[in-house]
mmCIF file with all atom_site columns, C-alpha atoms and ligand atoms in Angstrom:
data_model
loop_
_atom_site.group_PDB
_atom_site.id
_atom_site.type_symbol
_atom_site.label_atom_id
_atom_site.label_alt_id
_atom_site.label_comp_id
_atom_site.label_asym_id
_atom_site.label_entity_id
_atom_site.label_seq_id
_atom_site.pdbx_PDB_ins_code
_atom_site.Cartn_x
_atom_site.Cartn_y
_atom_site.Cartn_z
_atom_site.occupancy
_atom_site.B_iso_or_equiv
_atom_site.pdbx_formal_charge
_atom_site.auth_seq_id
_atom_site.auth_comp_id
_atom_site.auth_asym_id
_atom_site.auth_atom_id
_atom_site.pdbx_PDB_model_num
ATOM   1   C  CA  . GLU A 1 1   ? -10.790 -18.288 -9.695  1.00 0.00 ? 1   GLU A CA  1
ATOM   2   C  CA  . GLU A 1 2   ? -10.148 -15.732 -6.653  1.00 0.00 ? 2   GLU A CA  1
ATOM   3   C  CA  . ALA A 1 3   ? -9.647  -11.795 -7.556  1.00 0.00 ? 3   ALA A CA  1
ATOM   4   C  CA  . GLU A 1 4   ? -6.156  -10.754 -7.019  1.00 0.00 ? 4   GLU A CA  1
ATOM   5   C  CA  . ARG A 1 5   ? -5.845  -8.340  -3.974  1.00 0.00 ? 5   ARG A CA  1
ATOM   6   C  CA  . THR A 1 6   ? -3.089  -6.326  -2.634  1.00 0.00 ? 6   THR A CA  1
ATOM   7   C  CA  . PHE A 1 7   ? -2.668  -4.358  0.540   1.00 0.00 ? 7   PHE A CA  1
ATOM   8   C  CA  . ILE A 1 8   ? -1.515  -0.631  0.306   1.00 0.00 ? 8   ILE A CA  1
ATOM   9   C  CA  . ALA A 1 9   ? -0.950  1.899   2.871   1.00 0.00 ? 9   ALA A CA  1
ATOM   10  C  CA  . ILE A 1 10  ? -0.108  5.553   2.700   1.00 0.00 ? 10  ILE A CA  1
ATOM   11  C  CA  . LYS A 1 11  ? 2.324   6.134   5.609   1.00 0.00 ? 11  LYS A CA  1
ATOM   12  C  CA  . PRO A 1 12  ? 2.084   9.340   7.948   1.00 0.00 ? 12  PRO A CA  1
ATOM   13  C  CA  . ASP A 1 13  ? 4.256   11.188  5.478   1.00 0.00 ? 13  ASP A CA  1
ATOM   14  C  CA  . GLY A 1 14  ? 2.078   10.492  2.562   1.00 0.00 ? 14  GLY A CA  1
ATOM   15  C  CA  . VAL A 1 15  ? -1.202  11.689  4.688   1.00 0.00 ? 15  VAL A CA  1
ATOM   16  C  CA  . GLN A 1 16  ? 0.690   14.863  6.170   1.00 0.00 ? 16  GLN A CA  1
ATOM   17  C  CA  . ARG A 1 17  ? 1.981   15.844  2.669   1.00 0.00 ? 17  ARG A CA  1
ATOM   18  C  CA  . GLY A 1 18  ? -1.810  15.821  1.246   1.00 0.00 ? 18  GLY A CA  1
ATOM   19  C  CA  . LEU A 1 19  ? -1.044  12.813  -1.159  1.00 0.00 ? 19  LEU A CA  1
ATOM   20  C  CA  . ILE A 1 20  ? -4.271  10.692  -0.271  1.00 0.00 ? 20  ILE A CA  1
ATOM   21  C  CA  . ALA A 1 21  ? -6.254  11.653  -3.171  1.00 0.00 ? 21  ALA A CA  1
ATOM   22  C  CA  . ASP A 1 22  ? -3.364  11.855  -5.693  1.00 0.00 ? 22  ASP A CA  1
ATOM   23  C  CA  . ILE A 1 23  ? -2.532  8.061   -4.998  1.00 0.00 ? 23  ILE A CA  1
ATOM   24  C  CA  . ILE A 1 24  ? -6.083  6.908   -4.763  1.00 0.00 ? 24  ILE A CA  1
ATOM   25  C  CA  . ALA A 1 25  ? -6.515  8.510   -8.116  1.00 0.00 ? 25  ALA A CA  1
ATOM   26  C  CA  . ARG A 1 26  ? -3.719  6.710   -9.667  1.00 0.00 ? 26  ARG A CA  1
ATOM   27  C  CA  . PHE A 1 27  ? -4.983  3.093   -8.621  1.00 0.00 ? 27  PHE A CA  1
ATOM   28  C  CA  . GLU A 1 28  ? -8.343  4.421   -9.701  1.00 0.00 ? 28  GLU A CA  1
ATOM   29  C  CA  . ARG A 1 29  ? -7.690  5.418   -12.964 1.00 0.00 ? 29  ARG A CA  1
ATOM   30  C  CA  . LYS A 1 30  ? -5.525  2.409   -13.448 1.00 0.00 ? 30  LYS A CA  1
ATOM   31  C  CA  . GLY A 1 31  ? -8.417  0.631   -13.561 1.00 0.00 ? 31  GLY A CA  1
ATOM   32  C  CA  . TYR A 1 32  ? -8.089  -1.232  -10.160 1.00 0.00 ? 32  TYR A CA  1
ATOM   33  C  CA  . LYS A 1 33  ? -10.925 -1.528  -7.603  1.00 0.00 ? 33  LYS A CA  1
ATOM   34  C  CA  . LEU A 1 34  ? -10.958 -0.104  -4.002  1.00 0.00 ? 34  LEU A CA  1
ATOM   35  C  CA  . VAL A 1 35  ? -12.331 -2.825  -1.575  1.00 0.00 ? 35  VAL A CA  1
ATOM   36  C  CA  . ALA A 1 36  ? -11.795 -1.665  1.616   1.00 0.00 ? 36  ALA A CA  1
ATOM   37  C  CA  . VAL A 1 37  ? -10.199 1.517   3.242   1.00 0.00 ? 37  VAL A CA  1
ATOM   38  C  CA  . LYS A 1 38  ? -9.802  3.208   6.757   1.00 0.00 ? 38  LYS A CA  1
ATOM   39  C  CA  . ILE A 1 39  ? -7.543  5.616   8.267   1.00 0.00 ? 39  ILE A CA  1
ATOM   40  C  CA  . LEU A 1 40  ? -5.922  4.842   11.722  1.00 0.00 ? 40  LEU A CA  1
ATOM   41  C  CA  . VAL A 1 41  ? -2.986  5.596   13.901  1.00 0.00 ? 41  VAL A CA  1
ATOM   42  C  CA  . PRO A 1 42  ? -1.188  2.133   14.072  1.00 0.00 ? 42  PRO A CA  1
ATOM   43  C  CA  . THR A 1 43  ? 0.401   1.224   17.601  1.00 0.00 ? 43  THR A CA  1
ATOM   44  C  CA  . LYS A 1 44  ? 4.137   0.899   17.643  1.00 0.00 ? 44  LYS A CA  1
ATOM   45  C  CA  . GLU A 1 45  ? 3.674   -2.928  18.420  1.00 0.00 ? 45  GLU A CA  1
ATOM   46  C  CA  . PHE A 1 46  ? 1.076   -3.239  15.535  1.00 0.00 ? 46  PHE A CA  1
ATOM   47  C  CA  . ALA A 1 47  ? 3.730   -1.509  13.250  1.00 0.00 ? 47  ALA A CA  1
ATOM   48  C  CA  . GLY A 1 48  ? 6.236   -4.405  14.152  1.00 0.00 ? 48  GLY A CA  1
ATOM   49  C  CA  . LYS A 1 49  ? 3.789   -7.013  13.411  1.00 0.00 ? 49  LYS A CA  1
ATOM   50  C  CA  . HIS A 1 50  ? 3.120   -5.384  10.024  1.00 0.00 ? 50  HIS A CA  1
ATOM   51  C  CA  . TYR A 1 51  ? 7.131   -5.113  9.556   1.00 0.00 ? 51  TYR A CA  1
ATOM   52  C  CA  . ALA A 1 52  ? 7.891   -8.419  11.446  1.00 0.00 ? 52  ALA A CA  1
ATOM   53  C  CA  . GLU A 1 53  ? 10.044  -9.491  8.663   1.00 0.00 ? 53  GLU A CA  1
ATOM   54  C  CA  . HIS A 1 54  ? 12.606  -6.655  9.192   1.00 0.00 ? 54  HIS A CA  1
ATOM   55  C  CA  . GLU A 1 55  ? 12.844  -7.231  13.279  1.00 0.00 ? 55  GLU A CA  1
ATOM   56  C  CA  . GLY A 1 56  ? 16.482  -7.104  14.001  1.00 0.00 ? 56  GLY A CA  1
ATOM   57  C  CA  . ARG A 1 57  ? 17.663  -4.942  10.927  1.00 0.00 ? 57  ARG A CA  1
ATOM   58  C  CA  . PRO A 1 58  ? 19.091  -1.564  11.951  1.00 0.00 ? 58  PRO A CA  1
ATOM   59  C  CA  . PHE A 1 59  ? 16.200  0.732   10.730  1.00 0.00 ? 59  PHE A CA  1
ATOM   60  C  CA  . PHE A 1 60  ? 13.393  -1.592  12.592  1.00 0.00 ? 60  PHE A CA  1
ATOM   61  C  CA  . GLU A 1 61  ? 12.972  0.845   15.386  1.00 0.00 ? 61  GLU A CA  1
ATOM   62  C  CA  . GLY A 1 62  ? 13.188  3.770   13.344  1.00 0.00 ? 62  GLY A CA  1
ATOM   63  C  CA  . LEU A 1 63  ? 10.777  2.349   10.702  1.00 0.00 ? 63  LEU A CA  1
ATOM   64  C  CA  . THR A 1 64  ? 8.078   1.003   13.612  1.00 0.00 ? 64  THR A CA  1
ATOM   65  C  CA  . ASP A 1 65  ? 8.085   4.638   15.488  1.00 0.00 ? 65  ASP A CA  1
ATOM   66  C  CA  . PHE A 1 66  ? 7.431   6.431   12.043  1.00 0.00 ? 66  PHE A CA  1
ATOM   67  C  CA  . LEU A 1 67  ? 4.913   4.029   10.965  1.00 0.00 ? 67  LEU A CA  1
ATOM   68  C  CA  . SER A 1 68  ? 2.942   4.503   14.222  1.00 0.00 ? 68  SER A CA  1
ATOM   69  C  CA  . SER A 1 69  ? 3.865   8.379   14.551  1.00 0.00 ? 69  SER A CA  1
ATOM   70  C  CA  . GLY A 1 70  ? 0.486   9.501   12.954  1.00 0.00 ? 70  GLY A CA  1
ATOM   71  C  CA  . PRO A 1 71  ? -2.579  8.405   10.540  1.00 0.00 ? 71  PRO A CA  1
ATOM   72  C  CA  . VAL A 1 72  ? -1.866  5.799   7.909   1.00 0.00 ? 72  VAL A CA  1
ATOM   73  C  CA  . LEU A 1 73  ? -4.439  5.221   5.118   1.00 0.00 ? 73  LEU A CA  1
ATOM   74  C  CA  . ALA A 1 74  ? -4.943  1.479   4.852   1.00 0.00 ? 74  ALA A CA  1
ATOM   75  C  CA  . MET A 1 75  ? -6.271  0.194   1.737   1.00 0.00 ? 75  MET A CA  1
ATOM   76  C  CA  . VAL A 1 76  ? -7.235  -2.989  -0.333  1.00 0.00 ? 76  VAL A CA  1
ATOM   77  C  CA  . TRP A 1 77  ? -7.038  -3.017  -4.042  1.00 0.00 ? 77  TRP A CA  1
ATOM   78  C  CA  . GLU A 1 78  ? -8.338  -5.570  -6.322  1.00 0.00 ? 78  GLU A CA  1
ATOM   79  C  CA  . GLY A 1 79  ? -7.444  -6.454  -9.981  1.00 0.00 ? 79  GLY A CA  1
ATOM   80  C  CA  . GLN A 1 80  ? -5.634  -8.328  -12.565 1.00 0.00 ? 80  GLN A CA  1
ATOM   81  C  CA  . GLY A 1 81  ? -1.906  -8.043  -11.729 1.00 0.00 ? 81  GLY A CA  1
ATOM   82  C  CA  . VAL A 1 82  ? -2.605  -5.764  -8.689  1.00 0.00 ? 82  VAL A CA  1
ATOM   83  C  CA  . VAL A 1 83  ? 0.427   -6.885  -6.504  1.00 0.00 ? 83  VAL A CA  1
ATOM   84  C  CA  . THR A 1 84  ? 3.071   -6.731  -9.078  1.00 0.00 ? 84  THR A CA  1
ATOM   85  C  CA  . TYR A 1 85  ? 1.827   -3.912  -10.811 1.00 0.00 ? 85  TYR A CA  1
ATOM   86  C  CA  . GLY A 1 86  ? 0.984   -1.826  -7.706  1.00 0.00 ? 86  GLY A CA  1
ATOM   87  C  CA  . ARG A 1 87  ? 4.557   -2.130  -6.914  1.00 0.00 ? 87  ARG A CA  1
ATOM   88  C  CA  . LYS A 1 88  ? 5.714   -1.026  -10.330 1.00 0.00 ? 88  LYS A CA  1
ATOM   89  C  CA  . MET A 1 89  ? 3.258   2.243   -9.428  1.00 0.00 ? 89  MET A CA  1
ATOM   90  C  CA  . ILE A 1 90  ? 4.948   2.734   -6.192  1.00 0.00 ? 90  ILE A CA  1
ATOM   91  C  CA  . GLY A 1 91  ? 8.627   2.456   -7.376  1.00 0.00 ? 91  GLY A CA  1
ATOM   92  C  CA  . ALA A 1 92  ? 11.960  1.221   -5.757  1.00 0.00 ? 92  ALA A CA  1
ATOM   93  C  CA  . THR A 1 93  ? 12.302  1.407   -2.061  1.00 0.00 ? 93  THR A CA  1
ATOM   94  C  CA  . LYS A 1 94  ? 14.789  4.206   -2.108  1.00 0.00 ? 94  LYS A CA  1
ATOM   95  C  CA  . PRO A 1 95  ? 12.967  7.131   -3.613  1.00 0.00 ? 95  PRO A CA  1
ATOM   96  C  CA  . LEU A 1 96  ? 16.016  8.506   -5.520  1.00 0.00 ? 96  LEU A CA  1
ATOM   97  C  CA  . GLU A 1 97  ? 16.170  5.010   -7.187  1.00 0.00 ? 97  GLU A CA  1
ATOM   98  C  CA  . SER A 1 98  ? 12.539  5.010   -8.047  1.00 0.00 ? 98  SER A CA  1
ATOM   99  C  CA  . ALA A 1 99  ? 11.502  5.903   -11.525 1.00 0.00 ? 99  ALA A CA  1
ATOM   100 C  CA  . PRO A 1 100 ? 10.144  9.330   -12.491 1.00 0.00 ? 100 PRO A CA  1
ATOM   101 C  CA  . GLY A 1 101 ? 6.264   8.574   -12.880 1.00 0.00 ? 101 GLY A CA  1
ATOM   102 C  CA  . THR A 1 102 ? 6.276   6.363   -9.893  1.00 0.00 ? 102 THR A CA  1
ATOM   103 C  CA  . ILE A 1 103 ? 4.760   7.491   -6.412  1.00 0.00 ? 103 ILE A CA  1
ATOM   104 C  CA  . ARG A 1 104 ? 8.032   7.349   -4.681  1.00 0.00 ? 104 ARG A CA  1
ATOM   105 C  CA  . GLY A 1 105 ? 9.634   8.657   -7.509  1.00 0.00 ? 105 GLY A CA  1
ATOM   106 C  CA  . ASP A 1 106 ? 7.507   11.750  -7.687  1.00 0.00 ? 106 ASP A CA  1
ATOM   107 C  CA  . PHE A 1 107 ? 7.349   12.614  -4.167  1.00 0.00 ? 107 PHE A CA  1
ATOM   108 C  CA  . GLY A 1 108 ? 9.934   11.281  -2.101  1.00 0.00 ? 108 GLY A CA  1
ATOM   109 C  CA  . ILE A 1 109 ? 13.470  11.512  -1.631  1.00 0.00 ? 109 ILE A CA  1
ATOM   110 C  CA  . GLN A 1 110 ? 14.861  9.570   1.548   1.00 0.00 ? 110 GLN A CA  1
ATOM   111 C  CA  . VAL A 1 111 ? 14.017  5.769   2.257   1.00 0.00 ? 111 VAL A CA  1
ATOM   112 C  CA  . GLY A 1 112 ? 12.598  6.448   5.418   1.00 0.00 ? 112 GLY A CA  1
ATOM   113 C  CA  . ARG A 1 113 ? 10.077  8.848   4.231   1.00 0.00 ? 113 ARG A CA  1
ATOM   114 C  CA  . ASN A 1 114 ? 9.138   6.661   1.231   1.00 0.00 ? 114 ASN A CA  1
ATOM   115 C  CA  . ILE A 1 115 ? 5.214   7.747   1.330   1.00 0.00 ? 115 ILE A CA  1
ATOM   116 C  CA  . ILE A 1 116 ? 3.740   4.327   0.872   1.00 0.00 ? 116 ILE A CA  1
ATOM   117 C  CA  . HIS A 1 117 ? 3.701   0.677   1.383   1.00 0.00 ? 117 HIS A CA  1
ATOM   118 C  CA  . GLY A 1 118 ? 2.494   -2.165  -0.894  1.00 0.00 ? 118 GLY A CA  1
ATOM   119 C  CA  . SER A 1 119 ? 2.641   -5.841  -0.578  1.00 0.00 ? 119 SER A CA  1
ATOM   120 C  CA  . ASP A 1 120 ? 5.484   -7.393  -2.316  1.00 0.00 ? 120 ASP A CA  1
ATOM   121 C  CA  . SER A 1 121 ? 3.926   -10.866 -3.272  1.00 0.00 ? 121 SER A CA  1
ATOM   122 C  CA  . PRO A 1 122 ? 0.389   -12.532 -3.237  1.00 0.00 ? 122 PRO A CA  1
ATOM   123 C  CA  . ASP A 1 123 ? 1.473   -14.183 0.062   1.00 0.00 ? 123 ASP A CA  1
ATOM   124 C  CA  . SER A 1 124 ? 2.385   -10.975 1.878   1.00 0.00 ? 124 SER A CA  1
ATOM   125 C  CA  . ALA A 1 125 ? -0.767  -9.553  0.271   1.00 0.00 ? 125 ALA A CA  1
ATOM   126 C  CA  . LYS A 1 126 ? -2.709  -12.003 2.107   1.00 0.00 ? 126 LYS A CA  1
ATOM   127 C  CA  . LYS A 1 127 ? -0.924  -11.923 5.305   1.00 0.00 ? 127 LYS A CA  1
ATOM   128 C  CA  . GLU A 1 128 ? -1.198  -8.074  5.569   1.00 0.00 ? 128 GLU A CA  1
ATOM   129 C  CA  . ILE A 1 129 ? -4.715  -7.712  4.476   1.00 0.00 ? 129 ILE A CA  1
ATOM   130 C  CA  . GLY A 1 130 ? -5.856  -10.456 7.373   1.00 0.00 ? 130 GLY A CA  1
ATOM   131 C  CA  . LEU A 1 131 ? -3.638  -8.333  9.558   1.00 0.00 ? 131 LEU A CA  1
ATOM   132 C  CA  . TRP A 1 132 ? -5.201  -4.779  8.889   1.00 0.00 ? 132 TRP A CA  1
ATOM   133 C  CA  . PHE A 1 133 ? -8.751  -5.854  7.804   1.00 0.00 ? 133 PHE A CA  1
ATOM   134 C  CA  . THR A 1 134 ? -11.259 -8.278  8.891   1.00 0.00 ? 134 THR A CA  1
ATOM   135 C  CA  . PRO A 1 135 ? -13.099 -10.199 5.947   1.00 0.00 ? 135 PRO A CA  1
ATOM   136 C  CA  . GLU A 1 136 ? -16.429 -8.270  6.612   1.00 0.00 ? 136 GLU A CA  1
ATOM   137 C  CA  . ASP A 1 137 ? -14.221 -5.156  5.996   1.00 0.00 ? 137 ASP A CA  1
ATOM   138 C  CA  . LEU A 1 138 ? -13.804 -6.208  2.214   1.00 0.00 ? 138 LEU A CA  1
ATOM   139 C  CA  . VAL A 1 139 ? -16.490 -4.786  0.003   1.00 0.00 ? 139 VAL A CA  1
ATOM   140 C  CA  . SER A 1 140 ? -17.711 -7.078  -3.059  1.00 0.00 ? 140 SER A CA  1
ATOM   141 C  CA  . TYR A 1 141 ? -19.154 -5.174  -5.685  1.00 0.00 ? 141 TYR A CA  1
ATOM   142 C  CA  . GLY A 1 142 ? -19.366 -4.759  -9.385  1.00 0.00 ? 142 GLY A CA  1
ATOM   143 C  CA  . LEU A 1 143 ? -18.176 -2.005  -11.340 1.00 0.00 ? 143 LEU A CA  1
ATOM   144 C  CA  . ASP A 1 144 ? -19.727 -1.215  -14.817 1.00 0.00 ? 144 ASP A CA  1
ATOM   145 C  CA  . ILE A 1 145 ? -16.615 0.452   -16.176 1.00 0.00 ? 145 ILE A CA  1
ATOM   146 C  CA  . HIS A 1 146 ? -14.752 -3.078  -15.964 1.00 0.00 ? 146 HIS A CA  1
ATOM   147 C  CA  . LYS A 1 147 ? -16.345 -4.247  -19.452 1.00 0.00 ? 147 LYS A CA  1
ATOM   148 C  CA  . TRP A 1 148 ? -13.991 -1.055  -20.783 1.00 0.00 ? 148 TRP A CA  1
ATOM   149 C  CA  . VAL A 1 149 ? -11.172 -2.089  -18.658 1.00 0.00 ? 149 VAL A CA  1
ATOM   150 C  CA  . TYR A 1 150 ? -11.027 -6.000  -19.324 1.00 0.00 ? 150 TYR A CA  1
ATOM   151 C  CA  . GLU A 1 151 ? -12.207 -7.828  -22.530 1.00 0.00 ? 151 GLU A CA  1
HETATM 152 P  P1  . DAT B 2 .   ? 9.383   -1.735  0.720   1.00 0.00 ? 1   DAT B P1  1
HETATM 153 O  O1  . DAT B 2 .   ? 8.778   -0.736  1.237   1.00 0.00 ? 1   DAT B O1  1
HETATM 154 O  O2  . DAT B 2 .   ? 9.785   -1.261  -0.810  1.00 0.00 ? 1   DAT B O2  1
HETATM 155 O  O3  . DAT B 2 .   ? 8.706   -2.979  0.437   1.00 0.00 ? 1   DAT B O3  1
HETATM 156 P  P2  . DAT B 2 .   ? 11.384  -3.113  2.419   1.00 0.00 ? 1   DAT B P2  1
HETATM 157 O  O4  . DAT B 2 .   ? 10.271  -4.018  2.648   1.00 0.00 ? 1   DAT B O4  1
HETATM 158 O  O5  . DAT B 2 .   ? 12.809  -3.729  2.087   1.00 0.00 ? 1   DAT B O5  1
HETATM 159 O  O6  . DAT B 2 .   ? 10.963  -2.152  1.278   1.00 0.00 ? 1   DAT B O6  1
HETATM 160 O  O7  . DAT B 2 .   ? 11.347  -2.326  3.810   1.00 0.00 ? 1   DAT B O7  1
HETATM 161 C  C1  . DAT B 2 .   ? 10.299  -1.660  4.306   1.00 0.00 ? 1   DAT B C1  1
HETATM 162 C  C2  . DAT B 2 .   ? 10.512  -0.189  4.672   1.00 0.00 ? 1   DAT B C2  1
HETATM 163 O  O8  . DAT B 2 .   ? 11.784  -0.226  5.437   1.00 0.00 ? 1   DAT B O8  1
HETATM 164 C  C3  . DAT B 2 .   ? 10.947  0.564   3.659   1.00 0.00 ? 1   DAT B C3  1
HETATM 165 O  O9  . DAT B 2 .   ? 9.836   1.249   2.807   1.00 0.00 ? 1   DAT B O9  1
HETATM 166 C  C4  . DAT B 2 .   ? 11.583  1.497   4.248   1.00 0.00 ? 1   DAT B C4  1
HETATM 167 C  C5  . DAT B 2 .   ? 12.386  1.034   5.388   1.00 0.00 ? 1   DAT B C5  1
HETATM 168 N  N1  . DAT B 2 .   ? 13.697  0.584   4.873   1.00 0.00 ? 1   DAT B N1  1
HETATM 169 C  C6  . DAT B 2 .   ? 13.906  -0.188  4.249   1.00 0.00 ? 1   DAT B C6  1
HETATM 170 N  N2  . DAT B 2 .   ? 15.599  -0.323  4.078   1.00 0.00 ? 1   DAT B N2  1
HETATM 171 C  C7  . DAT B 2 .   ? 15.840  0.592   4.575   1.00 0.00 ? 1   DAT B C7  1
HETATM 172 C  C8  . DAT B 2 .   ? 17.327  1.031   5.148   1.00 0.00 ? 1   DAT B C8  1
HETATM 173 N  N3  . DAT B 2 .   ? 18.327  0.525   4.356   1.00 0.00 ? 1   DAT B N3  1
HETATM 174 N  N4  . DAT B 2 .   ? 17.222  2.176   5.853   1.00 0.00 ? 1   DAT B N4  1
HETATM 175 C  C9  . DAT B 2 .   ? 16.260  2.591   6.342   1.00 0.00 ? 1   DAT B C9  1
HETATM 176 N  N5  . DAT B 2 .   ? 14.908  2.420   6.270   1.00 0.00 ? 1   DAT B N5  1
HETATM 177 C  C10 . DAT B 2 .   ? 14.889  1.155   5.283   1.00 0.00 ? 1   DAT B C10 1
HETATM 178 MG MG1 . MG  B 3 .   ? 8.471   -4.381  1.703   1.00 0.00 ? 2   MG  B MG1 1
#
């Protein structure tokens, strides 16, 4: 059976605010495994591909301008339940509706500066991982701590 993976990206606001280490630490301490990571400034066209499902919405221009405005930290995380639980760790789309203890709840205020992206389903995860990474970018390795995380 295939390992479950999700695509997580720290948006330009999260990078500029120095939240990279905190966010990576949350996923790492949960027990998830980092299998790919890179930092890049996406083009506006690429940002539009990433957010293609929102094309035509009033916030689409602002959203794709913002995502392409500076460095983004793109990652693939692996582990049981990582798509759904990753979204729980991220919190609701609007930071003021995100629970305290979530990434958006702890660090954000406005929806257009909500720090982080996470795939919303296994299907979107596959699509987004394929858009941001090549198969060779995904590193396959064992973690000895997994016997203390999984039974
Ligand atoms: P999420 O990022 O939680 O998956 P989404 O897919 O509905 O949320 O929207 C993608 C991004 O678009 C979201 O992180 C911030 C922006 N966005 C969503 N709804 C918005 C709105 N009503 N006004 C401004 N920006 C919005
Ligand atoms: Mg979404």
